């Protein structure tokens, strides 16, 4: 991969993907979406990556003007996962967003590989039909695409919609913990581990190989529940979200991710919250 365009670059998984690629020396064009970005720590995130000469930031309206026709193999990374967990997937139904994405992909289809980061819930029987239709239409704009289905993800910059982040913040400020309807509780991955696995897969496959779908998993029994217990989250709360069964076909490739130890990974998230709020909340 020589270059990447990341939609919603300051969102949770997208931001981790951006940092990983910049560390690898890849040129990254970050697409900033005003309608979805969490502005609370936007400047802090910009400081983390903005000094890297391989990074440039643009709005969705600028994408077809600032991004000249792709002369190198380019990954277009679209994290539906980030939108879904925050109940902001409606952004993908906005006409100007769709037109900008489709126009860019159509203009560069021969050199673009479309990378979808998807919530595991999209494998469920009650999957969002509109999201599925958007997914299929977008894939139709390019010759190459790869799909990655993700369970719950934790780590620095995790949104407060996730129970783990709520539990960590509660150490500073008393608040009621609430498990979101959309949080997956059957498995969980540390963000750095998930992103590293995704790019390892992309780097080892040949460009132009047939599109494939991957399901990332920890390979650990009851891992979400064990991580929740590490954060002293009550067992009853952890089990309060009924989850529908998944429809997994034989074409879906299951990938067991190399897992950073629970203590190390959760400590990194706790330390990150401490840095964001050095004087407490």
mmCIF file with all atom_site columns, N, CA and C in Angstrom, residues 113-163:
data_model
loop_
_atom_site.group_PDB
_atom_site.id
_atom_site.type_symbol
_atom_site.label_atom_id
_atom_site.label_alt_id
_atom_site.label_comp_id
_atom_site.label_asym_id
_atom_site.label_entity_id
_atom_site.label_seq_id
_atom_site.pdbx_PDB_ins_code
_atom_site.Cartn_x
_atom_site.Cartn_y
_atom_site.Cartn_z
_atom_site.occupancy
_atom_site.B_iso_or_equiv
_atom_site.pdbx_formal_charge
_atom_site.auth_seq_id
_atom_site.auth_comp_id
_atom_site.auth_asym_id
_atom_site.auth_atom_id
_atom_site.pdbx_PDB_model_num
ATOM 1   N N  . UNK A 1 113 ? -8.327  0.270   -3.840 1.00 0.00 ? 113 UNK A N  1
ATOM 2   C CA . UNK A 1 113 ? -8.827  -0.900  -3.130 1.00 0.00 ? 113 UNK A CA 1
ATOM 3   C C  . UNK A 1 113 ? -9.676  -0.383  -1.978 1.00 0.00 ? 113 UNK A C  1
ATOM 4   N N  . UNK A 1 114 ? -10.929 -0.755  -1.987 1.00 0.00 ? 114 UNK A N  1
ATOM 5   C CA . UNK A 1 114 ? -11.882 -0.275  -0.990 1.00 0.00 ? 114 UNK A CA 1
ATOM 6   C C  . UNK A 1 114 ? -11.828 -1.189  0.234  1.00 0.00 ? 114 UNK A C  1
ATOM 7   N N  . UNK A 1 115 ? -11.576 -0.600  1.401  1.00 0.00 ? 115 UNK A N  1
ATOM 8   C CA . UNK A 1 115 ? -11.462 -1.353  2.643  1.00 0.00 ? 115 UNK A CA 1
ATOM 9   C C  . UNK A 1 115 ? -12.618 -0.941  3.558  1.00 0.00 ? 115 UNK A C  1
ATOM 10  N N  . UNK A 1 116 ? -13.540 -1.862  3.795  1.00 0.00 ? 116 UNK A N  1
ATOM 11  C CA . UNK A 1 116 ? -14.650 -1.614  4.702  1.00 0.00 ? 116 UNK A CA 1
ATOM 12  C C  . UNK A 1 116 ? -14.332 -2.181  6.079  1.00 0.00 ? 116 UNK A C  1
ATOM 13  N N  . UNK A 1 117 ? -14.495 -1.378  7.121  1.00 0.00 ? 117 UNK A N  1
ATOM 14  C CA . UNK A 1 117 ? -14.409 -1.835  8.504  1.00 0.00 ? 117 UNK A CA 1
ATOM 15  C C  . UNK A 1 117 ? -15.839 -1.831  9.038  1.00 0.00 ? 117 UNK A C  1
ATOM 16  N N  . UNK A 1 118 ? -16.356 -3.013  9.354  1.00 0.00 ? 118 UNK A N  1
ATOM 17  C CA . UNK A 1 118 ? -17.784 -3.181  9.605  1.00 0.00 ? 118 UNK A CA 1
ATOM 18  C C  . UNK A 1 118 ? -18.053 -3.750  10.991 1.00 0.00 ? 118 UNK A C  1
ATOM 19  N N  . UNK A 1 119 ? -19.181 -3.355  11.601 1.00 0.00 ? 119 UNK A N  1
ATOM 20  C CA . UNK A 1 119 ? -19.553 -3.964  12.885 1.00 0.00 ? 119 UNK A CA 1
ATOM 21  C C  . UNK A 1 119 ? -20.010 -5.400  12.660 1.00 0.00 ? 119 UNK A C  1
ATOM 22  N N  . UNK A 1 120 ? -19.672 -6.266  13.583 1.00 0.00 ? 120 UNK A N  1
ATOM 23  C CA . UNK A 1 120 ? -20.038 -7.670  13.462 1.00 0.00 ? 120 UNK A CA 1
ATOM 24  C C  . UNK A 1 120 ? -21.559 -7.842  13.381 1.00 0.00 ? 120 UNK A C  1
ATOM 25  N N  . UNK A 1 121 ? -22.293 -6.855  13.893 1.00 0.00 ? 121 UNK A N  1
ATOM 26  C CA . UNK A 1 121 ? -23.756 -6.921  13.856 1.00 0.00 ? 121 UNK A CA 1
ATOM 27  C C  . UNK A 1 121 ? -24.304 -6.985  12.433 1.00 0.00 ? 121 UNK A C  1
ATOM 28  N N  . UNK A 1 122 ? -23.513 -6.554  11.442 1.00 0.00 ? 122 UNK A N  1
ATOM 29  C CA . UNK A 1 122 ? -23.982 -6.616  10.065 1.00 0.00 ? 122 UNK A CA 1
ATOM 30  C C  . UNK A 1 122 ? -24.013 -8.037  9.518  1.00 0.00 ? 122 UNK A C  1
ATOM 31  N N  . UNK A 1 123 ? -23.543 -8.995  10.327 1.00 0.00 ? 123 UNK A N  1
ATOM 32  C CA . UNK A 1 123 ? -23.674 -10.400 9.968  1.00 0.00 ? 123 UNK A CA 1
ATOM 33  C C  . UNK A 1 123 ? -24.916 -11.014 10.601 1.00 0.00 ? 123 UNK A C  1
ATOM 34  N N  . UNK A 1 124 ? -25.654 -10.217 11.364 1.00 0.00 ? 124 UNK A N  1
ATOM 35  C CA . UNK A 1 124 ? -26.835 -10.717 12.055 1.00 0.00 ? 124 UNK A CA 1
ATOM 36  C C  . UNK A 1 124 ? -28.041 -10.837 11.136 1.00 0.00 ? 124 UNK A C  1
ATOM 37  N N  . UNK A 1 125 ? -29.000 -11.609 11.584 1.00 0.00 ? 125 UNK A N  1
ATOM 38  C CA . UNK A 1 125 ? -30.222 -11.815 10.795 1.00 0.00 ? 125 UNK A CA 1
ATOM 39  C C  . UNK A 1 125 ? -30.994 -10.514 10.625 1.00 0.00 ? 125 UNK A C  1
ATOM 40  N N  . UNK A 1 126 ? -30.867 -9.604  11.598 1.00 0.00 ? 126 UNK A N  1
ATOM 41  C CA . UNK A 1 126 ? -31.599 -8.336  11.544 1.00 0.00 ? 126 UNK A CA 1
ATOM 42  C C  . UNK A 1 126 ? -30.694 -7.197  11.088 1.00 0.00 ? 126 UNK A C  1
ATOM 43  N N  . UNK A 1 127 ? -29.769 -7.509  10.206 1.00 0.00 ? 127 UNK A N  1
ATOM 44  C CA . UNK A 1 127 ? -28.818 -6.503  9.723  1.00 0.00 ? 127 UNK A CA 1
ATOM 45  C C  . UNK A 1 127 ? -29.545 -5.300  9.122  1.00 0.00 ? 127 UNK A C  1
ATOM 46  N N  . UNK A 1 128 ? -28.914 -4.150  9.208  1.00 0.00 ? 128 UNK A N  1
ATOM 47  C CA . UNK A 1 128 ? -29.474 -2.909  8.673  1.00 0.00 ? 128 UNK A CA 1
ATOM 48  C C  . UNK A 1 128 ? -29.508 -2.985  7.148  1.00 0.00 ? 128 UNK A C  1
ATOM 49  N N  . UNK A 1 129 ? -30.714 -3.002  6.574  1.00 0.00 ? 129 UNK A N  1
ATOM 50  C CA . UNK A 1 129 ? -30.865 -3.153  5.126  1.00 0.00 ? 129 UNK A CA 1
ATOM 51  C C  . UNK A 1 129 ? -30.256 -1.981  4.374  1.00 0.00 ? 129 UNK A C  1
ATOM 52  N N  . UNK A 1 130 ? -30.461 -0.767  4.898  1.00 0.00 ? 130 UNK A N  1
ATOM 53  C CA . UNK A 1 130 ? -29.924 0.416   4.202  1.00 0.00 ? 130 UNK A CA 1
ATOM 54  C C  . UNK A 1 130 ? -28.399 0.397   4.198  1.00 0.00 ? 130 UNK A C  1
ATOM 55  N N  . UNK A 1 131 ? -27.798 -0.022  5.311  1.00 0.00 ? 131 UNK A N  1
ATOM 56  C CA . UNK A 1 131 ? -26.346 -0.123  5.345  1.00 0.00 ? 131 UNK A CA 1
ATOM 57  C C  . UNK A 1 131 ? -25.852 -1.188  4.375  1.00 0.00 ? 131 UNK A C  1
ATOM 58  N N  . UNK A 1 132 ? -26.567 -2.304  4.319  1.00 0.00 ? 132 UNK A N  1
ATOM 59  C CA . UNK A 1 132 ? -26.200 -3.382  3.401  1.00 0.00 ? 132 UNK A CA 1
ATOM 60  C C  . UNK A 1 132 ? -26.291 -2.914  1.953  1.00 0.00 ? 132 UNK A C  1
ATOM 61  N N  . UNK A 1 133 ? -27.329 -2.161  1.632  1.00 0.00 ? 133 UNK A N  1
ATOM 62  C CA . UNK A 1 133 ? -27.481 -1.629  0.271  1.00 0.00 ? 133 UNK A CA 1
ATOM 63  C C  . UNK A 1 133 ? -26.355 -0.654  -0.057 1.00 0.00 ? 133 UNK A C  1
ATOM 64  N N  . UNK A 1 134 ? -26.011 0.213   0.904  1.00 0.00 ? 134 UNK A N  1
ATOM 65  C CA . UNK A 1 134 ? -24.899 1.152   0.688  1.00 0.00 ? 134 UNK A CA 1
ATOM 66  C C  . UNK A 1 134 ? -23.605 0.385   0.451  1.00 0.00 ? 134 UNK A C  1
ATOM 67  N N  . UNK A 1 135 ? -23.398 -0.653  1.235  1.00 0.00 ? 135 UNK A N  1
ATOM 68  C CA . UNK A 1 135 ? -22.202 -1.472  1.103  1.00 0.00 ? 135 UNK A CA 1
ATOM 69  C C  . UNK A 1 135 ? -22.106 -2.076  -0.291 1.00 0.00 ? 135 UNK A C  1
ATOM 70  N N  . UNK A 1 136 ? -23.192 -2.657  -0.759 1.00 0.00 ? 136 UNK A N  1
ATOM 71  C CA . UNK A 1 136 ? -23.190 -3.307  -2.069 1.00 0.00 ? 136 UNK A CA 1
ATOM 72  C C  . UNK A 1 136 ? -23.010 -2.309  -3.210 1.00 0.00 ? 136 UNK A C  1
ATOM 73  N N  . UNK A 1 137 ? -23.659 -1.150  -3.111 1.00 0.00 ? 137 UNK A N  1
ATOM 74  C CA . UNK A 1 137 ? -23.529 -0.135  -4.155 1.00 0.00 ? 137 UNK A CA 1
ATOM 75  C C  . UNK A 1 137 ? -22.106 0.423   -4.205 1.00 0.00 ? 137 UNK A C  1
ATOM 76  N N  . UNK A 1 138 ? -21.510 0.626   -3.034 1.00 0.00 ? 138 UNK A N  1
ATOM 77  C CA . UNK A 1 138 ? -20.160 1.180   -2.978 1.00 0.00 ? 138 UNK A CA 1
ATOM 78  C C  . UNK A 1 138 ? -19.147 0.189   -3.538 1.00 0.00 ? 138 UNK A C  1
ATOM 79  N N  . UNK A 1 139 ? -19.299 -1.087  -3.180 1.00 0.00 ? 139 UNK A N  1
ATOM 80  C CA . UNK A 1 139 ? -18.404 -2.114  -3.726 1.00 0.00 ? 139 UNK A CA 1
ATOM 81  C C  . UNK A 1 139 ? -18.484 -2.152  -5.242 1.00 0.00 ? 139 UNK A C  1
ATOM 82  N N  . UNK A 1 140 ? -19.652 -1.839  -5.785 1.00 0.00 ? 140 UNK A N  1
ATOM 83  C CA . UNK A 1 140 ? -19.835 -1.870  -7.229 1.00 0.00 ? 140 UNK A CA 1
ATOM 84  C C  . UNK A 1 140 ? -19.100 -0.773  -7.972 1.00 0.00 ? 140 UNK A C  1
ATOM 85  N N  . UNK A 1 141 ? -18.562 0.208   -7.234 1.00 0.00 ? 141 UNK A N  1
ATOM 86  C CA . UNK A 1 141 ? -17.852 1.320   -7.878 1.00 0.00 ? 141 UNK A CA 1
ATOM 87  C C  . UNK A 1 141 ? -16.395 0.985   -8.189 1.00 0.00 ? 141 UNK A C  1
ATOM 88  N N  . UNK A 1 142 ? -15.872 -0.092  -7.593 1.00 0.00 ? 142 UNK A N  1
ATOM 89  C CA . UNK A 1 142 ? -14.450 -0.411  -7.749 1.00 0.00 ? 142 UNK A CA 1
ATOM 90  C C  . UNK A 1 142 ? -14.266 -1.877  -8.130 1.00 0.00 ? 142 UNK A C  1
ATOM 91  N N  . UNK A 1 143 ? -13.049 -2.187  -8.578 1.00 0.00 ? 143 UNK A N  1
ATOM 92  C CA . UNK A 1 143 ? -12.742 -3.559  -8.960 1.00 0.00 ? 143 UNK A CA 1
ATOM 93  C C  . UNK A 1 143 ? -12.249 -4.379  -7.769 1.00 0.00 ? 143 UNK A C  1
ATOM 94  N N  . UNK A 1 144 ? -11.681 -3.704  -6.773 1.00 0.00 ? 144 UNK A N  1
ATOM 95  C CA . UNK A 1 144 ? -11.080 -4.404  -5.637 1.00 0.00 ? 144 UNK A CA 1
ATOM 96  C C  . UNK A 1 144 ? -11.670 -3.901  -4.322 1.00 0.00 ? 144 UNK A C  1
ATOM 97  N N  . UNK A 1 145 ? -12.077 -4.829  -3.468 1.00 0.00 ? 145 UNK A N  1
ATOM 98  C CA . UNK A 1 145 ? -12.612 -4.454  -2.160 1.00 0.00 ? 145 UNK A CA 1
ATOM 99  C C  . UNK A 1 145 ? -12.377 -5.583  -1.162 1.00 0.00 ? 145 UNK A C  1
ATOM 100 N N  . UNK A 1 146 ? -12.242 -5.205  0.103  1.00 0.00 ? 146 UNK A N  1
ATOM 101 C CA . UNK A 1 146 ? -12.070 -6.169  1.183  1.00 0.00 ? 146 UNK A CA 1
ATOM 102 C C  . UNK A 1 146 ? -12.945 -5.731  2.350  1.00 0.00 ? 146 UNK A C  1
ATOM 103 N N  . UNK A 1 147 ? -13.562 -6.707  3.015  1.00 0.00 ? 147 UNK A N  1
ATOM 104 C CA . UNK A 1 147 ? -14.458 -6.421  4.125  1.00 0.00 ? 147 UNK A CA 1
ATOM 105 C C  . UNK A 1 147 ? -13.910 -7.038  5.407  1.00 0.00 ? 147 UNK A C  1
ATOM 106 N N  . UNK A 1 148 ? -13.880 -6.235  6.472  1.00 0.00 ? 148 UNK A N  1
ATOM 107 C CA . UNK A 1 148 ? -13.425 -6.714  7.775  1.00 0.00 ? 148 UNK A CA 1
ATOM 108 C C  . UNK A 1 148 ? -14.532 -6.486  8.801  1.00 0.00 ? 148 UNK A C  1
ATOM 109 N N  . UNK A 1 149 ? -15.040 -7.562  9.375  1.00 0.00 ? 149 UNK A N  1
ATOM 110 C CA . UNK A 1 149 ? -16.070 -7.483  10.406 1.00 0.00 ? 149 UNK A CA 1
ATOM 111 C C  . UNK A 1 149 ? -15.390 -7.514  11.775 1.00 0.00 ? 149 UNK A C  1
ATOM 112 N N  . UNK A 1 150 ? -15.780 -6.574  12.642 1.00 0.00 ? 150 UNK A N  1
ATOM 113 C CA . UNK A 1 150 ? -15.107 -6.403  13.932 1.00 0.00 ? 150 UNK A CA 1
ATOM 114 C C  . UNK A 1 150 ? -16.081 -6.588  15.094 1.00 0.00 ? 150 UNK A C  1
ATOM 115 N N  . UNK A 1 151 ? -15.613 -7.227  16.176 1.00 0.00 ? 151 UNK A N  1
ATOM 116 C CA . UNK A 1 151 ? -16.415 -7.276  17.407 1.00 0.00 ? 151 UNK A CA 1
ATOM 117 C C  . UNK A 1 151 ? -16.265 -5.949  18.140 1.00 0.00 ? 151 UNK A C  1
ATOM 118 N N  . UNK A 1 152 ? -16.531 -5.910  19.432 1.00 0.00 ? 152 UNK A N  1
ATOM 119 C CA . UNK A 1 152 ? -16.276 -4.690  20.205 1.00 0.00 ? 152 UNK A CA 1
ATOM 120 C C  . UNK A 1 152 ? -14.778 -4.388  20.171 1.00 0.00 ? 152 UNK A C  1
ATOM 121 N N  . UNK A 1 153 ? -14.442 -3.102  20.134 1.00 0.00 ? 153 UNK A N  1
ATOM 122 C CA . UNK A 1 153 ? -13.049 -2.661  20.102 1.00 0.00 ? 153 UNK A CA 1
ATOM 123 C C  . UNK A 1 153 ? -12.823 -1.690  21.259 1.00 0.00 ? 153 UNK A C  1
ATOM 124 N N  . UNK A 1 154 ? -11.691 -1.836  21.950 1.00 0.00 ? 154 UNK A N  1
ATOM 125 C CA . UNK A 1 154 ? -11.372 -0.909  23.031 1.00 0.00 ? 154 UNK A CA 1
ATOM 126 C C  . UNK A 1 154 ? -9.955  -0.370  22.846 1.00 0.00 ? 154 UNK A C  1
ATOM 127 N N  . UNK A 1 155 ? -9.628  0.647   23.615 1.00 0.00 ? 155 UNK A N  1
ATOM 128 C CA . UNK A 1 155 ? -8.311  1.257   23.521 1.00 0.00 ? 155 UNK A CA 1
ATOM 129 C C  . UNK A 1 155 ? -8.405  2.768   23.629 1.00 0.00 ? 155 UNK A C  1
ATOM 130 N N  . UNK A 1 156 ? -7.266  3.482   23.570 1.00 0.00 ? 156 UNK A N  1
ATOM 131 C CA . UNK A 1 156 ? -7.283  4.944   23.625 1.00 0.00 ? 156 UNK A CA 1
ATOM 132 C C  . UNK A 1 156 ? -8.238  5.546   22.596 1.00 0.00 ? 156 UNK A C  1
ATOM 133 N N  . UNK A 1 157 ? -8.916  6.614   23.013 1.00 0.00 ? 157 UNK A N  1
ATOM 134 C CA . UNK A 1 157 ? -9.887  7.330   22.192 1.00 0.00 ? 157 UNK A CA 1
ATOM 135 C C  . UNK A 1 157 ? -11.207 6.578   22.025 1.00 0.00 ? 157 UNK A C  1
ATOM 136 N N  . UNK A 1 158 ? -11.420 5.517   22.812 1.00 0.00 ? 158 UNK A N  1
ATOM 137 C CA . UNK A 1 158 ? -12.699 4.810   22.715 1.00 0.00 ? 158 UNK A CA 1
ATOM 138 C C  . UNK A 1 158 ? -13.841 5.758   23.096 1.00 0.00 ? 158 UNK A C  1
ATOM 139 N N  . UNK A 1 159 ? -14.909 5.822   22.302 1.00 0.00 ? 159 UNK A N  1
ATOM 140 C CA . UNK A 1 159 ? -16.039 6.698   22.632 1.00 0.00 ? 159 UNK A CA 1
ATOM 141 C C  . UNK A 1 159 ? -16.728 6.263   23.922 1.00 0.00 ? 159 UNK A C  1
ATOM 142 N N  . UNK A 1 160 ? -17.394 7.203   24.566 1.00 0.00 ? 160 UNK A N  1
ATOM 143 C CA . UNK A 1 160 ? -18.100 6.892   25.807 1.00 0.00 ? 160 UNK A CA 1
ATOM 144 C C  . UNK A 1 160 ? -19.342 6.043   25.583 1.00 0.00 ? 160 UNK A C  1
ATOM 145 N N  . UNK A 1 161 ? -19.687 5.784   24.333 1.00 0.00 ? 161 UNK A N  1
ATOM 146 C CA . UNK A 1 161 ? -20.789 4.863   24.059 1.00 0.00 ? 161 UNK A CA 1
ATOM 147 C C  . UNK A 1 161 ? -20.423 3.455   24.524 1.00 0.00 ? 161 UNK A C  1
ATOM 148 N N  . UNK A 1 162 ? -19.114 3.177   24.637 1.00 0.00 ? 162 UNK A N  1
ATOM 149 C CA . UNK A 1 162 ? -18.646 1.872   25.072 1.00 0.00 ? 162 UNK A CA 1
ATOM 150 C C  . UNK A 1 162 ? -18.589 1.805   26.595 1.00 0.00 ? 162 UNK A C  1
ATOM 151 N N  . UNK A 1 163 ? -18.943 0.656   27.132 1.00 0.00 ? 163 UNK A N  1
ATOM 152 C CA . UNK A 1 163 ? -18.990 0.474   28.576 1.00 0.00 ? 163 UNK A CA 1
ATOM 153 C C  . UNK A 1 163 ? -17.606 0.557   29.215 1.00 0.00 ? 163 UNK A C  1
#
